[in-house]
Amino acid sequence: MARPSRAEMHELAVDRDKCAARCDRNAADGDRAANDPNNSPSTQARAARAAESARNHAREYREEAAALRAGRIPGEDW
């Protein structure tokens, strides 16, 4: 498989930024559900865990975007 061009890597980085933004929105939704007193304690706990997971995914997407912008394939230097 051929290495992506710089333009393709830029497009991938933009896509990863969009994915990170979506995960941030999901985390905010989870935080709202976790703090909603109308939700049961178990629902609040699940929402808190989901929000944490979404934040982790957002961080990973941003790391991938940074690697792509630096001209690296995410994970190639691990």
Coordinates of N, CA and C in Angstrom, one line a residue:
M1 N 0.8 -1.2 0.0 CA 0.0 0.0 0.0 C 0.9 1.2 0.0
A2 N 0.5 2.2 -0.8 CA 1.3 3.4 -1.0 C 1.1 4.3 0.2
R3 N 2.1 5.1 0.5 CA 1.9 6.1 1.6 C 1.0 7.2 1.1
P4 N 0.1 7.7 2.0 CA -0.8 8.8 1.5 C 0.0 10.1 1.3
S5 N -0.5 10.9 0.3 CA 0.2 12.1 0.0 C -0.1 13.1 1.2
R6 N 0.7 14.2 1.2 CA 0.5 15.2 2.2 C -1.0 15.8 2.2
A7 N -1.5 15.9 1.0 CA -2.9 16.4 0.9 C -3.9 15.4 1.5
E8 N -3.6 14.2 1.2 CA -4.5 13.1 1.8 C -4.4 13.1 3.3
M9 N -3.2 13.2 3.8 CA -3.0 13.2 5.2 C -3.7 14.4 5.9
H10 N -3.6 15.6 5.2 CA -4.3 16.7 5.7 C -5.8 16.5 5.7
E11 N -6.4 15.9 4.7 CA -7.8 15.5 4.7 C -8.2 14.6 5.8
L12 N -7.3 13.6 6.1 CA -7.5 12.7 7.2 C -7.5 13.4 8.5
A13 N -6.6 14.3 8.6 CA -6.4 15.1 9.9 C -7.7 15.9 10.1
V14 N -8.3 16.5 9.1 CA -9.5 17.3 9.2 C -10.6 16.4 9.6
D15 N -10.7 15.2 9.0 CA -11.7 14.2 9.4 C -11.5 13.8 10.9
R16 N -10.3 13.6 11.4 CA -10.1 13.3 12.8 C -10.5 14.4 13.7
D17 N -10.3 15.6 13.3 CA -10.8 16.8 14.1 C -12.3 16.8 14.2
K18 N -13.0 16.4 13.1 CA -14.5 16.4 13.1 C -14.9 15.2 14.1
C19 N -14.2 14.1 14.0 CA -14.5 13.0 14.9 C -14.3 13.4 16.4
A20 N -13.3 14.1 16.6 CA -13.0 14.6 18.0 C -14.1 15.5 18.5
A21 N -14.5 16.4 17.6 CA -15.6 17.3 18.0 C -16.9 16.6 18.3
R22 N -17.2 15.6 17.5 CA -18.4 14.7 17.7 C -18.3 14.1 19.1
C23 N -17.1 13.5 19.4 CA -16.9 12.9 20.7 C -17.0 13.9 21.8
D24 N -16.6 15.1 21.6 CA -16.7 16.1 22.7 C -18.2 16.4 22.9
R25 N -19.0 16.4 21.8 CA -20.5 16.6 22.0 C -21.1 15.5 22.8
N26 N -20.6 14.3 22.4 CA -21.1 13.1 23.1 C -20.8 13.1 24.6
A27 N -19.6 13.5 24.9 CA -19.1 13.6 26.3 C -20.0 14.6 27.0
A28 N -20.3 15.7 26.4 CA -21.1 16.7 27.0 C -22.5 16.2 27.3
D29 N -23.1 15.4 26.4 CA -24.4 14.8 26.6 C -24.3 13.8 27.8
G30 N -23.2 13.0 27.8 CA -23.1 12.1 28.9 C -23.0 12.8 30.3
D31 N -22.2 13.9 30.3 CA -22.1 14.7 31.5 C -23.5 15.2 32.0
R32 N -24.3 15.7 31.0 CA -25.6 16.2 31.3 C -26.5 15.1 31.9
A33 N -26.4 13.9 31.3 CA -27.2 12.8 31.8 C -26.7 12.3 33.2
A34 N -25.4 12.4 33.4 CA -24.8 12.0 34.6 C -25.2 12.9 35.8
N35 N -25.4 14.1 35.5 CA -25.7 15.1 36.5 C -27.2 15.4 36.6
D36 N -28.0 14.7 35.8 CA -29.5 14.9 35.8 C -30.1 14.2 37.0
P37 N -30.6 14.9 38.0 CA -31.2 14.2 39.2 C -32.5 13.4 38.8
N38 N -33.0 13.6 37.7 CA -34.2 12.8 37.3 C -33.8 11.4 36.8
N39 N -32.5 11.2 36.5 CA -32.0 9.9 36.2 C -31.7 9.0 37.4
S40 N -31.8 7.7 37.3 CA -31.5 6.8 38.4 C -30.0 6.8 38.6
P41 N -29.6 6.4 39.8 CA -28.1 6.4 40.0 C -27.4 5.5 39.1
S42 N -28.0 4.4 38.7 CA -27.3 3.5 37.7 C -27.2 4.2 36.3
T43 N -28.2 4.9 35.9 CA -28.2 5.6 34.6 C -27.1 6.7 34.7
Q44 N -27.1 7.4 35.8 CA -26.1 8.5 36.0 C -24.7 7.9 35.9
A45 N -24.4 6.7 36.6 CA -23.1 6.1 36.5 C -22.7 5.7 35.1
R46 N -23.7 5.1 34.4 CA -23.4 4.7 33.0 C -23.1 5.9 32.1
A47 N -23.8 6.9 32.3 CA -23.6 8.2 31.6 C -22.2 8.7 31.8
A48 N -21.8 8.7 33.1 CA -20.5 9.2 33.5 C -19.4 8.4 32.8
R49 N -19.6 7.1 32.8 CA -18.6 6.2 32.1 C -18.6 6.5 30.6
A50 N -19.7 6.7 30.0 CA -19.8 6.9 28.6 C -19.1 8.3 28.3
A51 N -19.4 9.3 29.1 CA -18.7 10.6 28.9 C -17.2 10.5 29.0
E52 N -16.7 9.7 29.9 CA -15.3 9.5 30.0 C -14.7 8.8 28.8
S53 N -15.4 7.8 28.3 CA -15.0 7.1 27.1 C -15.0 8.0 25.9
A54 N -16.0 8.9 25.8 CA -16.0 9.8 24.7 C -14.9 10.8 24.7
R55 N -14.5 11.3 25.9 CA -13.4 12.2 26.1 C -12.1 11.5 25.7
N56 N -12.0 10.2 26.1 CA -10.8 9.5 25.7 C -10.7 9.3 24.1
H57 N -11.8 9.0 23.5 CA -11.8 8.9 22.1 C -11.4 10.2 21.4
A58 N -12.0 11.3 21.9 CA -11.7 12.7 21.4 C -10.2 12.9 21.5
R59 N -9.6 12.6 22.6 CA -8.1 12.8 22.8 C -7.3 11.9 21.7
E60 N -7.8 10.7 21.5 CA -7.1 9.8 20.6 C -7.2 10.4 19.2
Y61 N -8.4 10.9 18.8 CA -8.6 11.5 17.5 C -7.7 12.7 17.3
R62 N -7.6 13.5 18.4 CA -6.7 14.7 18.3 C -5.2 14.3 18.1
E63 N -4.8 13.3 18.8 CA -3.4 12.8 18.7 C -3.2 12.3 17.3
E64 N -4.2 11.6 16.7 CA -4.0 11.1 15.3 C -3.9 12.3 14.3
A65 N -4.8 13.3 14.5 CA -4.7 14.5 13.7 C -3.4 15.2 13.8
A66 N -2.8 15.3 15.0 CA -1.5 15.9 15.1 C -0.4 15.1 14.4
A67 N -0.5 13.8 14.5 CA 0.5 13.0 13.8 C 0.4 13.2 12.3
L68 N -0.8 13.1 11.8 CA -1.0 13.3 10.4 C -0.5 14.7 9.9
R69 N -0.8 15.7 10.7 CA -0.3 17.0 10.3 C 1.3 17.1 10.3
A70 N 1.9 16.3 11.2 CA 3.3 16.3 11.3 C 3.9 15.4 10.2
G71 N 3.1 14.8 9.4 CA 3.6 13.9 8.3 C 3.8 12.5 8.7
R72 N 3.3 12.1 9.8 CA 3.4 10.7 10.3 C 2.1 10.0 10.2
I73 N 2.2 8.7 10.0 CA 1.0 7.8 10.0 C 0.8 7.5 11.5
P74 N -0.4 7.7 12.0 CA -0.7 7.4 13.4 C -0.3 6.0 13.8
G75 N 0.5 5.8 14.8 CA 0.9 4.5 15.3 C 2.1 4.0 14.6
E76 N 2.7 4.6 13.6 CA 3.8 4.1 12.9 C 5.1 4.2 13.8
D77 N 5.1 5.1 14.7 CA 6.3 5.3 15.5 C 6.2 4.7 16.9
W78 N 5.2 3.8 17.1 CA 5.0 3.0 18.3 C 5.7 1.7 18.3

